[in-house]
Amino acid sequence: MRQALKAKTQKPKPKSQNPKIPLEEAEFLLMKITNLKRHELYLSKEEISREDARKFLELARRAELGEPVQYLVHSAPFLDLDLYVDERVFIPRPETEELVLRTAARVHSPEVVLDYGTGSGCIAIALARIFPKAKIFAVDISRKALMVAEKNIYRYNLFDRIILFRAGSLTELKSVLPANGLDLLISNPPYIPKERLKNLPKRVRHYEPQIALDGKEKGVKVLKMLLKDGPSLLAPNGLMALEIDSTQGEFVKELIPSAEIERDLYGKVRYAFIKNQSALRS
């Protein structure tokens, strides 16, 4: 087992023989291939099987060329979840885990939640498990993404509490949402400014869906819609929780001065929290 993990640190050989990928990616691939936990990879005295070694090298070669390891094994961790992912959805990130945890600390037993831009369903599923009485509307503009979300919702047996909708704006949902409003509206929208897309890492730029990345000019196309239409959908004391780009805090404050802007664990502006009482400037 240890020999496979040494592939990253040994003297380079031709790529076809010894692909070089980061150690954490090698560990991740081996964990999925062998069904072992990380510490077991190092403690196990058993040799990796020939078939598992072949599969590992094949996937490592693809990862070396830039393909995300999460897509290679159709798996991405998110909090305590193991989600199915492929090229139809954005790979869940730690920043979004943080969004869920910060949001959960701010709301108390929400009954109705809307997750806009659900993608893999990571936010909706995590919140459904944190708040077992919540009914959650999981919305995305992409039919392909909703197919992946459905797969994950069934994996966690939440099809009776998470309702999938295809929509490209909040106004399209008014007829299906409860009249007394949402206790929580949460979103990790596409927020990368269009001019920065070309600077993203190859494995993001070439493999992850552009629709989940491209926020158009200044990255605020979807964000602006959420800020304009979201507050009116909130129930009394309802909360809107958003993940944003590090450049967008002032934009949010200009539209909703009472919005609370928070930084992530790396010190970057990353989250906006808006209570029902917030009002857009005319």
C-alpha atoms as a printed R data frame, in Angstrom:
    type eleno elety resid chain resno       x      y       z
1   ATOM     1    CA   MET     A     1   0.000  0.000   0.000
2   ATOM     2    CA   ARG     A     2   2.770  2.423   0.915
3   ATOM     3    CA   GLN     A     3   4.492  1.857  -2.442
4   ATOM     4    CA   ALA     A     4   1.540  3.348  -4.301
5   ATOM     5    CA   LEU     A     5   1.660  6.446  -2.100
6   ATOM     6    CA   LYS     A     6   5.377  6.867  -2.779
7   ATOM     7    CA   ALA     A     7   4.625  7.541  -6.446
8   ATOM     8    CA   LYS     A     8   4.557 11.246  -5.714
9   ATOM     9    CA   THR     A     9   7.925 11.461  -3.963
10  ATOM    10    CA   GLN     A    10  10.092  9.055  -5.937
11  ATOM    11    CA   LYS     A    11  12.518 10.262  -8.601
12  ATOM    12    CA   PRO     A    12  10.409 11.055 -11.689
13  ATOM    13    CA   LYS     A    13  10.081  8.352 -14.310
14  ATOM    14    CA   PRO     A    14   8.296  8.598 -17.637
15  ATOM    15    CA   LYS     A    15   4.683  9.692 -17.057
16  ATOM    16    CA   SER     A    16   3.348  6.430 -18.386
17  ATOM    17    CA   GLN     A    17   5.226  4.630 -15.589
18  ATOM    18    CA   ASN     A    18   5.042  6.955 -12.614
19  ATOM    19    CA   PRO     A    19   2.505  9.784 -12.735
20  ATOM    20    CA   LYS     A    20   3.154 12.600 -10.287
21  ATOM    21    CA   ILE     A    21   0.186 14.007  -8.396
22  ATOM    22    CA   PRO     A    22  -0.128 15.678  -4.971
23  ATOM    23    CA   LEU     A    23   0.022 13.287  -2.038
24  ATOM    24    CA   GLU     A    24  -3.493 14.199  -0.868
25  ATOM    25    CA   GLU     A    25  -4.863 13.287  -4.294
26  ATOM    26    CA   ALA     A    26  -3.037  9.955  -4.253
27  ATOM    27    CA   GLU     A    27  -4.467  9.252  -0.808
28  ATOM    28    CA   PHE     A    28  -7.965 10.191  -1.951
29  ATOM    29    CA   LEU     A    29  -7.819  7.888  -4.981
30  ATOM    30    CA   LEU     A    30  -6.489  4.977  -2.941
31  ATOM    31    CA   MET     A    31  -9.107  5.467  -0.243
32  ATOM    32    CA   LYS     A    32 -11.860  5.199  -2.836
33  ATOM    33    CA   ILE     A    33 -10.277  2.296  -4.710
34  ATOM    34    CA   THR     A    34  -9.512  0.200  -1.625
35  ATOM    35    CA   ASN     A    35 -12.357  1.352   0.656
36  ATOM    36    CA   LEU     A    36  -9.814  2.084   3.370
37  ATOM    37    CA   LYS     A    37  -9.598  5.148   5.569
38  ATOM    38    CA   ARG     A    38  -6.577  7.415   5.334
39  ATOM    39    CA   HIS     A    39  -4.797  6.073   8.401
40  ATOM    40    CA   GLU     A    40  -5.471  2.503   7.256
41  ATOM    41    CA   LEU     A    41  -3.538  3.154   4.043
42  ATOM    42    CA   TYR     A    42  -0.410  3.589   6.145
43  ATOM    43    CA   LEU     A    43  -1.106  1.011   8.833
44  ATOM    44    CA   SER     A    44  -2.218 -1.808   6.569
45  ATOM    45    CA   LYS     A    45   0.415 -4.506   6.056
46  ATOM    46    CA   GLU     A    46  -1.382 -5.971   3.059
47  ATOM    47    CA   GLU     A    47  -0.047 -5.320  -0.412
48  ATOM    48    CA   ILE     A    48  -2.353 -3.503  -2.770
49  ATOM    49    CA   SER     A    49  -3.875 -5.934  -5.275
50  ATOM    50    CA   ARG     A    50  -2.648 -5.917  -8.848
51  ATOM    51    CA   GLU     A    51  -6.064 -4.820 -10.087
52  ATOM    52    CA   ASP     A    52  -6.255 -1.935  -7.578
53  ATOM    53    CA   ALA     A    53  -2.708 -0.893  -8.465
54  ATOM    54    CA   ARG     A    54  -3.590 -0.863 -12.164
55  ATOM    55    CA   LYS     A    55  -6.706  1.195 -11.502
56  ATOM    56    CA   PHE     A    56  -4.777  3.616  -9.282
57  ATOM    57    CA   LEU     A    57  -2.106  4.231 -11.918
58  ATOM    58    CA   GLU     A    58  -4.720  4.722 -14.633
59  ATOM    59    CA   LEU     A    59  -6.594  7.314 -12.584
60  ATOM    60    CA   ALA     A    60  -3.387  8.979 -11.400
61  ATOM    61    CA   ARG     A    61  -2.323  9.482 -15.026
62  ATOM    62    CA   ARG     A    62  -5.615 11.190 -15.763
63  ATOM    63    CA   ALA     A    63  -5.293 13.332 -12.633
64  ATOM    64    CA   GLU     A    64  -1.779 14.317 -13.700
65  ATOM    65    CA   LEU     A    65  -3.262 15.681 -16.931
66  ATOM    66    CA   GLY     A    66  -5.656 17.838 -14.930
67  ATOM    67    CA   GLU     A    67  -8.845 15.821 -14.471
68  ATOM    68    CA   PRO     A    68 -10.262 16.398 -10.957
69  ATOM    69    CA   VAL     A    69  -9.901 13.328  -8.749
70  ATOM    70    CA   GLN     A    70 -13.461 13.796  -7.499
71  ATOM    71    CA   TYR     A    71 -14.783 13.249 -11.015
72  ATOM    72    CA   LEU     A    72 -12.489 10.277 -11.541
73  ATOM    73    CA   VAL     A    73 -14.062  8.352  -8.657
74  ATOM    74    CA   HIS     A    74 -17.447 10.136  -8.709
75  ATOM    75    CA   SER     A    75 -17.137 11.133  -5.084
76  ATOM    76    CA   ALA     A    76 -16.738 14.364  -3.122
77  ATOM    77    CA   PRO     A    77 -16.778 14.828   0.652
78  ATOM    78    CA   PHE     A    78 -18.981 17.542   2.119
79  ATOM    79    CA   LEU     A    79 -19.196 17.806   5.905
80  ATOM    80    CA   ASP     A    80 -20.272 14.274   6.897
81  ATOM    81    CA   LEU     A    81 -21.570 13.446   3.419
82  ATOM    82    CA   ASP     A    82 -20.104 11.429   0.567
83  ATOM    83    CA   LEU     A    83 -21.693 12.850  -2.571
84  ATOM    84    CA   TYR     A    84 -21.814 11.578  -6.129
85  ATOM    85    CA   VAL     A    85 -20.293 14.119  -8.517
86  ATOM    86    CA   ASP     A    86 -19.409 14.232 -12.195
87  ATOM    87    CA   GLU     A    87 -18.789 16.855 -14.877
88  ATOM    88    CA   ARG     A    88 -22.402 18.034 -14.677
89  ATOM    89    CA   VAL     A    89 -21.882 19.725 -11.300
90  ATOM    90    CA   PHE     A    90 -19.447 21.974  -9.485
91  ATOM    91    CA   ILE     A    91 -17.271 20.124  -6.956
92  ATOM    92    CA   PRO     A    92 -18.284 21.141  -3.389
93  ATOM    93    CA   ARG     A    93 -15.657 23.242  -1.607
94  ATOM    94    CA   PRO     A    94 -14.711 23.779   2.067
95  ATOM    95    CA   GLU     A    95 -15.896 27.399   1.808
96  ATOM    96    CA   THR     A    96 -19.420 26.131   1.178
97  ATOM    97    CA   GLU     A    97 -19.187 23.742   4.125
98  ATOM    98    CA   GLU     A    98 -18.399 26.836   6.169
99  ATOM    99    CA   LEU     A    99 -21.424 28.627   4.699
100 ATOM   100    CA   VAL     A   100 -23.676 25.790   5.871
101 ATOM   101    CA   LEU     A   101 -22.208 25.730   9.373
102 ATOM   102    CA   ARG     A   102 -22.366 29.513   9.814
103 ATOM   103    CA   THR     A   103 -25.933 29.548   8.533
104 ATOM   104    CA   ALA     A   104 -27.027 26.681  10.780
105 ATOM   105    CA   ALA     A   105 -25.705 28.631  13.770
106 ATOM   106    CA   ARG     A   106 -27.899 31.622  12.837
107 ATOM   107    CA   VAL     A   107 -31.261 29.941  12.287
108 ATOM   108    CA   HIS     A   108 -33.446 27.933  14.647
109 ATOM   109    CA   SER     A   109 -35.523 25.036  13.352
110 ATOM   110    CA   PRO     A   110 -36.374 26.463   9.908
111 ATOM   111    CA   GLU     A   111 -39.497 24.931   8.415
112 ATOM   112    CA   VAL     A   112 -39.104 26.087   4.804
113 ATOM   113    CA   VAL     A   113 -35.712 26.459   3.089
114 ATOM   114    CA   LEU     A   114 -34.767 27.355  -0.486
115 ATOM   115    CA   ASP     A   115 -31.345 26.383  -1.836
116 ATOM   116    CA   TYR     A   116 -30.803 28.335  -5.057
117 ATOM   117    CA   GLY     A   117 -28.177 26.848  -7.390
118 ATOM   118    CA   THR     A   118 -28.221 23.479  -5.669
119 ATOM   119    CA   GLY     A   119 -25.764 21.722  -8.038
120 ATOM   120    CA   SER     A   120 -24.897 18.385  -6.453
121 ATOM   121    CA   GLY     A   121 -27.458 19.039  -3.717
122 ATOM   122    CA   CYS     A   122 -24.733 19.390  -1.092
123 ATOM   123    CA   ILE     A   123 -26.261 22.370   0.757
124 ATOM   124    CA   ALA     A   124 -29.828 21.068   0.633
125 ATOM   125    CA   ILE     A   125 -28.873 17.602   1.861
126 ATOM   126    CA   ALA     A   126 -26.612 18.917   4.636
127 ATOM   127    CA   LEU     A   127 -29.350 21.254   5.903
128 ATOM   128    CA   ALA     A   128 -31.987 18.515   5.696
129 ATOM   129    CA   ARG     A   129 -29.854 16.389   8.002
130 ATOM   130    CA   ILE     A   130 -29.144 19.270  10.405
131 ATOM   131    CA   PHE     A   131 -32.813 20.334  10.504
132 ATOM   132    CA   PRO     A   132 -34.904 17.142  10.270
133 ATOM   133    CA   LYS     A   133 -38.225 19.031  10.206
134 ATOM   134    CA   ALA     A   134 -37.324 21.357   7.336
135 ATOM   135    CA   LYS     A   135 -38.898 21.172   3.899
136 ATOM   136    CA   ILE     A   136 -36.312 22.201   1.316
137 ATOM   137    CA   PHE     A   137 -36.734 23.511  -2.216
138 ATOM   138    CA   ALA     A   138 -33.547 22.698  -4.181
139 ATOM   139    CA   VAL     A   139 -33.396 24.835  -7.314
140 ATOM   140    CA   ASP     A   140 -31.060 24.943 -10.298
141 ATOM   141    CA   ILE     A   141 -31.210 26.229 -13.857
142 ATOM   142    CA   SER     A   142 -29.318 23.172 -15.138
143 ATOM   143    CA   ARG     A   143 -31.310 20.007 -15.875
144 ATOM   144    CA   LYS     A   144 -28.072 18.034 -15.801
145 ATOM   145    CA   ALA     A   145 -27.199 19.309 -12.341
146 ATOM   146    CA   LEU     A   146 -30.663 18.435 -11.043
147 ATOM   147    CA   MET     A   147 -30.149 14.844 -12.225
148 ATOM   148    CA   VAL     A   148 -27.038 14.619 -10.051
149 ATOM   149    CA   ALA     A   149 -28.799 16.266  -7.105
150 ATOM   150    CA   GLU     A   150 -31.628 13.746  -7.436
151 ATOM   151    CA   LYS     A   151 -29.126 10.894  -7.271
152 ATOM   152    CA   ASN     A   152 -27.673 12.261  -4.030
153 ATOM   153    CA   ILE     A   153 -31.076 12.990  -2.511
154 ATOM   154    CA   TYR     A   154 -32.076  9.362  -3.052
155 ATOM   155    CA   ARG     A   155 -28.723  8.195  -1.676
156 ATOM   156    CA   TYR     A   156 -29.600  9.870   1.625
157 ATOM   157    CA   ASN     A   157 -33.289  8.930   1.501
158 ATOM   158    CA   LEU     A   158 -34.464 12.556   1.558
159 ATOM   159    CA   PHE     A   159 -36.739 12.531  -1.491
160 ATOM   160    CA   ASP     A   160 -39.775 13.166   0.742
161 ATOM   161    CA   ARG     A   161 -38.295 16.384   2.177
162 ATOM   162    CA   ILE     A   162 -36.225 17.902  -0.646
163 ATOM   163    CA   ILE     A   163 -38.177 19.079  -3.693
164 ATOM   164    CA   LEU     A   164 -36.286 19.737  -6.910
165 ATOM   165    CA   PHE     A   165 -37.186 22.614  -9.226
166 ATOM   166    CA   ARG     A   166 -35.668 23.919 -12.432
167 ATOM   167    CA   ALA     A   167 -35.697 27.722 -12.554
168 ATOM   168    CA   GLY     A   168 -33.453 30.551 -13.683
169 ATOM   169    CA   SER     A   169 -34.727 33.160 -11.222
170 ATOM   170    CA   LEU     A   170 -36.547 33.515  -7.924
171 ATOM   171    CA   THR     A   171 -39.587 35.094  -9.582
172 ATOM   172    CA   GLU     A   172 -40.248 31.804 -11.392
173 ATOM   173    CA   LEU     A   173 -40.762 30.141  -8.005
174 ATOM   174    CA   LYS     A   174 -43.274 32.501  -6.413
175 ATOM   175    CA   SER     A   175 -46.268 30.376  -7.369
176 ATOM   176    CA   VAL     A   176 -44.880 27.248  -5.661
177 ATOM   177    CA   LEU     A   177 -43.442 28.800  -2.500
178 ATOM   178    CA   PRO     A   178 -45.538 29.054   0.681
179 ATOM   179    CA   ALA     A   179 -47.387 32.330   1.153
180 ATOM   180    CA   ASN     A   180 -45.948 32.851   4.645
181 ATOM   181    CA   GLY     A   181 -42.408 32.987   3.251
182 ATOM   182    CA   LEU     A   182 -39.056 31.272   3.595
183 ATOM   183    CA   ASP     A   183 -37.287 30.790   6.889
184 ATOM   184    CA   LEU     A   184 -34.026 30.485   4.988
185 ATOM   185    CA   LEU     A   185 -32.874 31.308   1.474
186 ATOM   186    CA   ILE     A   186 -29.328 30.066   0.914
187 ATOM   187    CA   SER     A   187 -27.180 30.146  -2.204
188 ATOM   188    CA   ASN     A   188 -23.698 29.547  -3.513
189 ATOM   189    CA   PRO     A   189 -24.308 31.193  -6.920
190 ATOM   190    CA   PRO     A   190 -21.855 31.466  -9.838
191 ATOM   191    CA   TYR     A   191 -19.819 34.490  -8.729
192 ATOM   192    CA   ILE     A   192 -16.504 34.413 -10.594
193 ATOM   193    CA   PRO     A   193 -16.148 37.597 -12.695
194 ATOM   194    CA   LYS     A   194 -16.106 36.682 -16.384
195 ATOM   195    CA   GLU     A   195 -12.767 38.430 -16.868
196 ATOM   196    CA   ARG     A   196 -11.144 36.127 -14.267
197 ATOM   197    CA   LEU     A   197 -12.329 32.808 -15.692
198 ATOM   198    CA   LYS     A   198  -9.244 32.478 -17.894
199 ATOM   199    CA   ASN     A   199  -7.044 32.678 -14.778
200 ATOM   200    CA   LEU     A   200  -8.685 29.761 -12.989
201 ATOM   201    CA   PRO     A   201  -6.651 26.546 -12.580
202 ATOM   202    CA   LYS     A   202  -6.825 24.220 -15.573
203 ATOM   203    CA   ARG     A   203  -8.749 21.532 -13.721
204 ATOM   204    CA   VAL     A   204 -11.445 24.073 -12.823
205 ATOM   205    CA   ARG     A   205 -11.490 25.956 -16.126
206 ATOM   206    CA   HIS     A   206 -11.482 22.890 -18.382
207 ATOM   207    CA   TYR     A   207 -13.522 20.375 -16.397
208 ATOM   208    CA   GLU     A   208 -16.046 22.018 -14.083
209 ATOM   209    CA   PRO     A   209 -19.282 23.385 -15.614
210 ATOM   210    CA   GLN     A   210 -18.973 27.007 -16.734
211 ATOM   211    CA   ILE     A   211 -22.583 27.664 -15.778
212 ATOM   212    CA   ALA     A   212 -21.642 27.085 -12.130
213 ATOM   213    CA   LEU     A   213 -18.632 29.421 -12.325
214 ATOM   214    CA   ASP     A   214 -19.390 32.330 -14.640
215 ATOM   215    CA   GLY     A   215 -21.005 35.237 -12.804
216 ATOM   216    CA   LYS     A   216 -20.722 37.434 -15.934
217 ATOM   217    CA   GLU     A   217 -19.510 41.032 -15.598
218 ATOM   218    CA   LYS     A   218 -18.017 41.581 -12.123
219 ATOM   219    CA   GLY     A   219 -19.466 38.184 -11.175
220 ATOM   220    CA   VAL     A   220 -22.725 39.679  -9.916
221 ATOM   221    CA   LYS     A   221 -25.410 38.674 -12.440
222 ATOM   222    CA   VAL     A   222 -27.075 36.011 -10.264
223 ATOM   223    CA   LEU     A   223 -26.039 37.703  -7.024
224 ATOM   224    CA   LYS     A   224 -27.867 40.897  -8.052
225 ATOM   225    CA   MET     A   225 -31.034 38.925  -8.782
226 ATOM   226    CA   LEU     A   226 -30.865 37.225  -5.380
227 ATOM   227    CA   LEU     A   227 -30.380 40.526  -3.579
228 ATOM   228    CA   LYS     A   228 -33.224 42.164  -5.506
229 ATOM   229    CA   ASP     A   229 -35.848 39.424  -5.250
230 ATOM   230    CA   GLY     A   230 -34.747 37.386  -2.228
231 ATOM   231    CA   PRO     A   231 -35.683 39.610   0.728
232 ATOM   232    CA   SER     A   232 -39.349 39.815  -0.300
233 ATOM   233    CA   LEU     A   233 -39.603 36.000  -0.145
234 ATOM   234    CA   LEU     A   234 -38.435 35.766   3.458
235 ATOM   235    CA   ALA     A   235 -40.758 35.051   6.364
236 ATOM   236    CA   PRO     A   236 -40.612 37.307   9.443
237 ATOM   237    CA   ASN     A   237 -37.088 36.958  10.845
238 ATOM   238    CA   GLY     A   238 -36.164 34.887   7.808
239 ATOM   239    CA   LEU     A   239 -32.525 34.807   6.705
240 ATOM   240    CA   MET     A   240 -30.774 34.968   3.353
241 ATOM   241    CA   ALA     A   241 -27.277 33.450   3.380
242 ATOM   242    CA   LEU     A   242 -24.951 33.860   0.389
243 ATOM   243    CA   GLU     A   243 -21.472 32.803  -0.600
244 ATOM   244    CA   ILE     A   244 -19.786 35.590  -2.565
245 ATOM   245    CA   ASP     A   245 -16.493 36.508  -4.207
246 ATOM   246    CA   SER     A   246 -13.920 38.370  -2.131
247 ATOM   247    CA   THR     A   247 -14.491 41.471  -4.314
248 ATOM   248    CA   GLN     A   248 -18.269 41.630  -3.833
249 ATOM   249    CA   GLY     A   249 -18.752 42.688  -0.215
250 ATOM   250    CA   GLU     A   250 -19.139 46.384  -1.074
251 ATOM   251    CA   PHE     A   251 -21.571 45.543  -3.891
252 ATOM   252    CA   VAL     A   252 -23.804 43.699  -1.417
253 ATOM   253    CA   LYS     A   253 -23.625 46.547   1.112
254 ATOM   254    CA   GLU     A   254 -24.540 49.106  -1.551
255 ATOM   255    CA   LEU     A   255 -27.753 47.234  -2.319
256 ATOM   256    CA   ILE     A   256 -28.555 46.134   1.235
257 ATOM   257    CA   PRO     A   257 -26.722 48.305   3.787
258 ATOM   258    CA   SER     A   258 -27.820 46.135   6.723
259 ATOM   259    CA   ALA     A   259 -26.218 43.004   5.243
260 ATOM   260    CA   GLU     A   260 -23.604 41.377   7.459
261 ATOM   261    CA   ILE     A   261 -20.418 40.537   5.557
262 ATOM   262    CA   GLU     A   262 -18.101 37.886   6.976
263 ATOM   263    CA   ARG     A   263 -14.676 36.541   6.069
264 ATOM   264    CA   ASP     A   264 -13.787 32.883   5.631
265 ATOM   265    CA   LEU     A   265 -11.133 30.979   7.545
266 ATOM   266    CA   TYR     A   266  -8.491 32.341   5.173
267 ATOM   267    CA   GLY     A   267  -9.437 35.937   5.972
268 ATOM   268    CA   LYS     A   268 -11.174 36.637   2.637
269 ATOM   269    CA   VAL     A   269 -14.596 38.242   2.302
270 ATOM   270    CA   ARG     A   270 -16.827 35.264   1.521
271 ATOM   271    CA   TYR     A   271 -20.314 35.427   3.088
272 ATOM   272    CA   ALA     A   272 -23.300 37.774   3.251
273 ATOM   273    CA   PHE     A   273 -26.175 37.376   5.718
274 ATOM   274    CA   ILE     A   274 -29.385 39.361   5.292
275 ATOM   275    CA   LYS     A   275 -32.396 39.395   7.610
276 ATOM   276    CA   ASN     A   276 -35.982 39.917   6.511
277 ATOM   277    CA   GLN     A   277 -35.976 43.542   7.665
278 ATOM   278    CA   SER     A   278 -33.293 44.512   5.107
279 ATOM   279    CA   ALA     A   279 -34.567 46.711   2.295
280 ATOM   280    CA   LEU     A   280 -33.108 47.459  -1.092
281 ATOM   281    CA   ARG     A   281 -32.225 51.035  -1.885
282 ATOM   282    CA   SER     A   282 -34.503 52.433  -4.524
